[in-house]
Amino acid sequence: MPVEVKSLGKIKRGFINFIDIYKPETAIVFTDKDFTTKEVGNTKIAYIPHYFI
């Protein structure tokens, strides 16, 4: 499962490329405050505040 840590929650092209190539079911982005989900292709990306770790 890919995991990314971003203060603003904006994912970079490299993370999107990884998802496009390996097609994981889910991915996690730890952020400062966002708590939502989005989809890129068939991958669900969960945005979770880092203080939930």
PDB file of N, CA and C in Angstrom:
ATOM      1  N   MET A   1       0.845  -1.160   0.000  1.00  0.00           N
ATOM      2  CA  MET A   1       0.000   0.000   0.000  1.00  0.00           C
ATOM      3  C   MET A   1       0.901   1.236   0.000  1.00  0.00           C
ATOM      4  N   PRO A   2       0.756   2.102  -0.992  1.00  0.00           N
ATOM      5  CA  PRO A   2       1.557   3.324  -1.030  1.00  0.00           C
ATOM      6  C   PRO A   2       1.109   4.313   0.044  1.00  0.00           C
ATOM      7  N   VAL A   3       2.086   4.958   0.652  1.00  0.00           N
ATOM      8  CA  VAL A   3       1.828   5.965   1.683  1.00  0.00           C
ATOM      9  C   VAL A   3       2.643   7.203   1.346  1.00  0.00           C
ATOM     10  N   GLU A   4       2.010   8.355   1.462  1.00  0.00           N
ATOM     11  CA  GLU A   4       2.668   9.635   1.175  1.00  0.00           C
ATOM     12  C   GLU A   4       2.374  10.572   2.347  1.00  0.00           C
ATOM     13  N   VAL A   5       3.307  11.445   2.679  1.00  0.00           N
ATOM     14  CA  VAL A   5       3.105  12.440   3.735  1.00  0.00           C
ATOM     15  C   VAL A   5       3.239  13.819   3.106  1.00  0.00           C
ATOM     16  N   LYS A   6       2.176  14.619   3.199  1.00  0.00           N
ATOM     17  CA  LYS A   6       2.154  15.959   2.604  1.00  0.00           C
ATOM     18  C   LYS A   6       1.475  16.919   3.561  1.00  0.00           C
ATOM     19  N   SER A   7       2.093  18.053   3.820  1.00  0.00           N
ATOM     20  CA  SER A   7       1.478  19.017   4.733  1.00  0.00           C
ATOM     21  C   SER A   7       0.224  19.651   4.129  1.00  0.00           C
ATOM     22  N   LEU A   8       0.238  19.922   2.835  1.00  0.00           N
ATOM     23  CA  LEU A   8      -0.925  20.538   2.193  1.00  0.00           C
ATOM     24  C   LEU A   8      -1.858  19.530   1.543  1.00  0.00           C
ATOM     25  N   GLY A   9      -1.460  18.279   1.456  1.00  0.00           N
ATOM     26  CA  GLY A   9      -2.322  17.259   0.887  1.00  0.00           C
ATOM     27  C   GLY A   9      -2.300  17.170  -0.623  1.00  0.00           C
ATOM     28  N   LYS A  10      -1.479  17.979  -1.287  1.00  0.00           N
ATOM     29  CA  LYS A  10      -1.387  17.914  -2.746  1.00  0.00           C
ATOM     30  C   LYS A  10      -0.398  16.819  -3.132  1.00  0.00           C
ATOM     31  N   ILE A  11      -0.881  15.825  -3.860  1.00  0.00           N
ATOM     32  CA  ILE A  11       0.006  14.743  -4.265  1.00  0.00           C
ATOM     33  C   ILE A  11       0.711  15.107  -5.565  1.00  0.00           C
ATOM     34  N   LYS A  12       1.934  14.675  -5.671  1.00  0.00           N
ATOM     35  CA  LYS A  12       2.779  15.007  -6.826  1.00  0.00           C
ATOM     36  C   LYS A  12       2.593  13.979  -7.937  1.00  0.00           C
ATOM     37  N   ARG A  13       3.108  14.327  -9.089  1.00  0.00           N
ATOM     38  CA  ARG A  13       2.989  13.480 -10.275  1.00  0.00           C
ATOM     39  C   ARG A  13       3.631  12.104 -10.055  1.00  0.00           C
ATOM     40  N   GLY A  14       4.726  12.045  -9.300  1.00  0.00           N
ATOM     41  CA  GLY A  14       5.397  10.771  -9.039  1.00  0.00           C
ATOM     42  C   GLY A  14       4.492   9.781  -8.331  1.00  0.00           C
ATOM     43  N   PHE A  15       3.697  10.261  -7.387  1.00  0.00           N
ATOM     44  CA  PHE A  15       2.763   9.395  -6.662  1.00  0.00           C
ATOM     45  C   PHE A  15       1.669   8.899  -7.605  1.00  0.00           C
ATOM     46  N   ILE A  16       1.171   9.788  -8.455  1.00  0.00           N
ATOM     47  CA  ILE A  16       0.159   9.407  -9.446  1.00  0.00           C
ATOM     48  C   ILE A  16       0.735   8.385 -10.425  1.00  0.00           C
ATOM     49  N   ASN A  17       1.972   8.592 -10.868  1.00  0.00           N
ATOM     50  CA  ASN A  17       2.615   7.627 -11.767  1.00  0.00           C
ATOM     51  C   ASN A  17       2.741   6.264 -11.104  1.00  0.00           C
ATOM     52  N   PHE A  18       3.112   6.233  -9.831  1.00  0.00           N
ATOM     53  CA  PHE A  18       3.208   4.976  -9.090  1.00  0.00           C
ATOM     54  C   PHE A  18       1.858   4.259  -9.092  1.00  0.00           C
ATOM     55  N   ILE A  19       0.793   5.005  -8.832  1.00  0.00           N
ATOM     56  CA  ILE A  19      -0.551   4.425  -8.822  1.00  0.00           C
ATOM     57  C   ILE A  19      -0.920   3.907 -10.209  1.00  0.00           C
ATOM     58  N   ASP A  20      -0.595   4.668 -11.252  1.00  0.00           N
ATOM     59  CA  ASP A  20      -0.898   4.245 -12.624  1.00  0.00           C
ATOM     60  C   ASP A  20      -0.173   2.956 -13.000  1.00  0.00           C
ATOM     61  N   ILE A  21       1.073   2.807 -12.555  1.00  0.00           N
ATOM     62  CA  ILE A  21       1.874   1.634 -12.918  1.00  0.00           C
ATOM     63  C   ILE A  21       1.473   0.402 -12.113  1.00  0.00           C
ATOM     64  N   TYR A  22       1.385   0.541 -10.777  1.00  0.00           N
ATOM     65  CA  TYR A  22       1.180  -0.620  -9.907  1.00  0.00           C
ATOM     66  C   TYR A  22      -0.277  -0.894  -9.561  1.00  0.00           C
ATOM     67  N   LYS A  23      -1.160   0.063  -9.789  1.00  0.00           N
ATOM     68  CA  LYS A  23      -2.600  -0.085  -9.606  1.00  0.00           C
ATOM     69  C   LYS A  23      -3.006  -0.700  -8.259  1.00  0.00           C
ATOM     70  N   PRO A  24      -2.574  -0.090  -7.141  1.00  0.00           N
ATOM     71  CA  PRO A  24      -3.006  -0.609  -5.839  1.00  0.00           C
ATOM     72  C   PRO A  24      -4.489  -0.314  -5.612  1.00  0.00           C
ATOM     73  N   GLU A  25      -5.135  -1.110  -4.756  1.00  0.00           N
ATOM     74  CA  GLU A  25      -6.538  -0.868  -4.439  1.00  0.00           C
ATOM     75  C   GLU A  25      -6.715   0.409  -3.634  1.00  0.00           C
ATOM     76  N   THR A  26      -5.797   0.629  -2.675  1.00  0.00           N
ATOM     77  CA  THR A  26      -5.887   1.802  -1.813  1.00  0.00           C
ATOM     78  C   THR A  26      -4.520   2.442  -1.632  1.00  0.00           C
ATOM     79  N   ALA A  27      -4.537   3.703  -1.276  1.00  0.00           N
ATOM     80  CA  ALA A  27      -3.325   4.452  -0.954  1.00  0.00           C
ATOM     81  C   ALA A  27      -3.682   5.421   0.171  1.00  0.00           C
ATOM     82  N   ILE A  28      -2.672   5.837   0.927  1.00  0.00           N
ATOM     83  CA  ILE A  28      -2.904   6.754   2.043  1.00  0.00           C
ATOM     84  C   ILE A  28      -2.011   7.973   1.888  1.00  0.00           C
ATOM     85  N   VAL A  29      -2.597   9.148   2.116  1.00  0.00           N
ATOM     86  CA  VAL A  29      -1.838  10.393   2.157  1.00  0.00           C
ATOM     87  C   VAL A  29      -2.083  11.007   3.533  1.00  0.00           C
ATOM     88  N   PHE A  30      -1.024  11.111   4.344  1.00  0.00           N
ATOM     89  CA  PHE A  30      -1.132  11.768   5.642  1.00  0.00           C
ATOM     90  C   PHE A  30      -0.938  13.267   5.442  1.00  0.00           C
ATOM     91  N   THR A  31      -1.863  14.055   5.987  1.00  0.00           N
ATOM     92  CA  THR A  31      -1.847  15.505   5.809  1.00  0.00           C
ATOM     93  C   THR A  31      -1.914  16.206   7.170  1.00  0.00           C
ATOM     94  N   ASP A  32      -1.862  17.533   7.143  1.00  0.00           N
ATOM     95  CA  ASP A  32      -2.007  18.300   8.381  1.00  0.00           C
ATOM     96  C   ASP A  32      -3.444  18.305   8.895  1.00  0.00           C
ATOM     97  N   LYS A  33      -4.423  18.382   7.969  1.00  0.00           N
ATOM     98  CA  LYS A  33      -5.805  18.505   8.440  1.00  0.00           C
ATOM     99  C   LYS A  33      -6.856  17.830   7.562  1.00  0.00           C
ATOM    100  N   ASP A  34      -6.557  17.475   6.325  1.00  0.00           N
ATOM    101  CA  ASP A  34      -7.569  16.894   5.436  1.00  0.00           C
ATOM    102  C   ASP A  34      -8.012  15.519   5.926  1.00  0.00           C
ATOM    103  N   PHE A  35      -9.307  15.258   5.788  1.00  0.00           N
ATOM    104  CA  PHE A  35      -9.860  13.956   6.135  1.00  0.00           C
ATOM    105  C   PHE A  35     -10.932  13.653   5.100  1.00  0.00           C
ATOM    106  N   THR A  36     -10.516  13.022   3.993  1.00  0.00           N
ATOM    107  CA  THR A  36     -11.424  12.765   2.882  1.00  0.00           C
ATOM    108  C   THR A  36     -10.909  11.576   2.079  1.00  0.00           C
ATOM    109  N   THR A  37     -11.635  11.197   1.058  1.00  0.00           N
ATOM    110  CA  THR A  37     -11.174  10.173   0.118  1.00  0.00           C
ATOM    111  C   THR A  37     -11.375  10.680  -1.301  1.00  0.00           C
ATOM    112  N   LYS A  38     -10.513  10.230  -2.185  1.00  0.00           N
ATOM    113  CA  LYS A  38     -10.613  10.539  -3.613  1.00  0.00           C
ATOM    114  C   LYS A  38     -10.260   9.278  -4.381  1.00  0.00           C
ATOM    115  N   GLU A  39     -10.565   9.263  -5.652  1.00  0.00           N
ATOM    116  CA  GLU A  39     -10.208   8.129  -6.491  1.00  0.00           C
ATOM    117  C   GLU A  39      -9.352   8.582  -7.656  1.00  0.00           C
ATOM    118  N   VAL A  40      -8.319   7.802  -7.940  1.00  0.00           N
ATOM    119  CA  VAL A  40      -7.484   7.975  -9.122  1.00  0.00           C
ATOM    120  C   VAL A  40      -7.541   6.641  -9.847  1.00  0.00           C
ATOM    121  N   GLY A  41      -8.222   6.619 -10.979  1.00  0.00           N
ATOM    122  CA  GLY A  41      -8.449   5.342 -11.653  1.00  0.00           C
ATOM    123  C   GLY A  41      -9.297   4.463 -10.746  1.00  0.00           C
ATOM    124  N   ASN A  42      -8.812   3.254 -10.461  1.00  0.00           N
ATOM    125  CA  ASN A  42      -9.514   2.337  -9.558  1.00  0.00           C
ATOM    126  C   ASN A  42      -8.944   2.359  -8.147  1.00  0.00           C
ATOM    127  N   THR A  43      -8.030   3.275  -7.869  1.00  0.00           N
ATOM    128  CA  THR A  43      -7.385   3.356  -6.556  1.00  0.00           C
ATOM    129  C   THR A  43      -8.092   4.383  -5.682  1.00  0.00           C
ATOM    130  N   LYS A  44      -8.485   3.960  -4.482  1.00  0.00           N
ATOM    131  CA  LYS A  44      -9.061   4.881  -3.506  1.00  0.00           C
ATOM    132  C   LYS A  44      -7.923   5.460  -2.684  1.00  0.00           C
ATOM    133  N   ILE A  45      -7.849   6.786  -2.619  1.00  0.00           N
ATOM    134  CA  ILE A  45      -6.818   7.470  -1.848  1.00  0.00           C
ATOM    135  C   ILE A  45      -7.478   8.072  -0.614  1.00  0.00           C
ATOM    136  N   ALA A  46      -7.016   7.648   0.562  1.00  0.00           N
ATOM    137  CA  ALA A  46      -7.533   8.165   1.826  1.00  0.00           C
ATOM    138  C   ALA A  46      -6.611   9.270   2.315  1.00  0.00           C
ATOM    139  N   TYR A  47      -7.170  10.448   2.532  1.00  0.00           N
ATOM    140  CA  TYR A  47      -6.434  11.573   3.111  1.00  0.00           C
ATOM    141  C   TYR A  47      -6.755  11.582   4.599  1.00  0.00           C
ATOM    142  N   ILE A  48      -5.720  11.401   5.423  1.00  0.00           N
ATOM    143  CA  ILE A  48      -5.908  11.250   6.862  1.00  0.00           C
ATOM    144  C   ILE A  48      -4.976  12.213   7.593  1.00  0.00           C
ATOM    145  N   PRO A  49      -5.488  12.952   8.578  1.00  0.00           N
ATOM    146  CA  PRO A  49      -4.603  13.813   9.365  1.00  0.00           C
ATOM    147  C   PRO A  49      -3.529  12.984  10.070  1.00  0.00           C
ATOM    148  N   HIS A  50      -2.317  13.502  10.105  1.00  0.00           N
ATOM    149  CA  HIS A  50      -1.184  12.756  10.652  1.00  0.00           C
ATOM    150  C   HIS A  50      -1.341  12.431  12.128  1.00  0.00           C
ATOM    151  N   TYR A  51      -2.153  13.173  12.856  1.00  0.00           N
ATOM    152  CA  TYR A  51      -2.302  12.902  14.288  1.00  0.00           C
ATOM    153  C   TYR A  51      -3.157  11.666  14.568  1.00  0.00           C
ATOM    154  N   PHE A  52      -3.695  11.008  13.532  1.00  0.00           N
ATOM    155  CA  PHE A  52      -4.416   9.749  13.699  1.00  0.00           C
ATOM    156  C   PHE A  52      -3.485   8.543  13.732  1.00  0.00           C
ATOM    157  N   ILE A  53      -2.197   8.763  13.484  1.00  0.00           N
ATOM    158  CA  ILE A  53      -1.242   7.646  13.477  1.00  0.00           C
ATOM    159  C   ILE A  53      -1.044   7.152  14.882  1.00  0.00           C
TER     160      ILE A  53
END
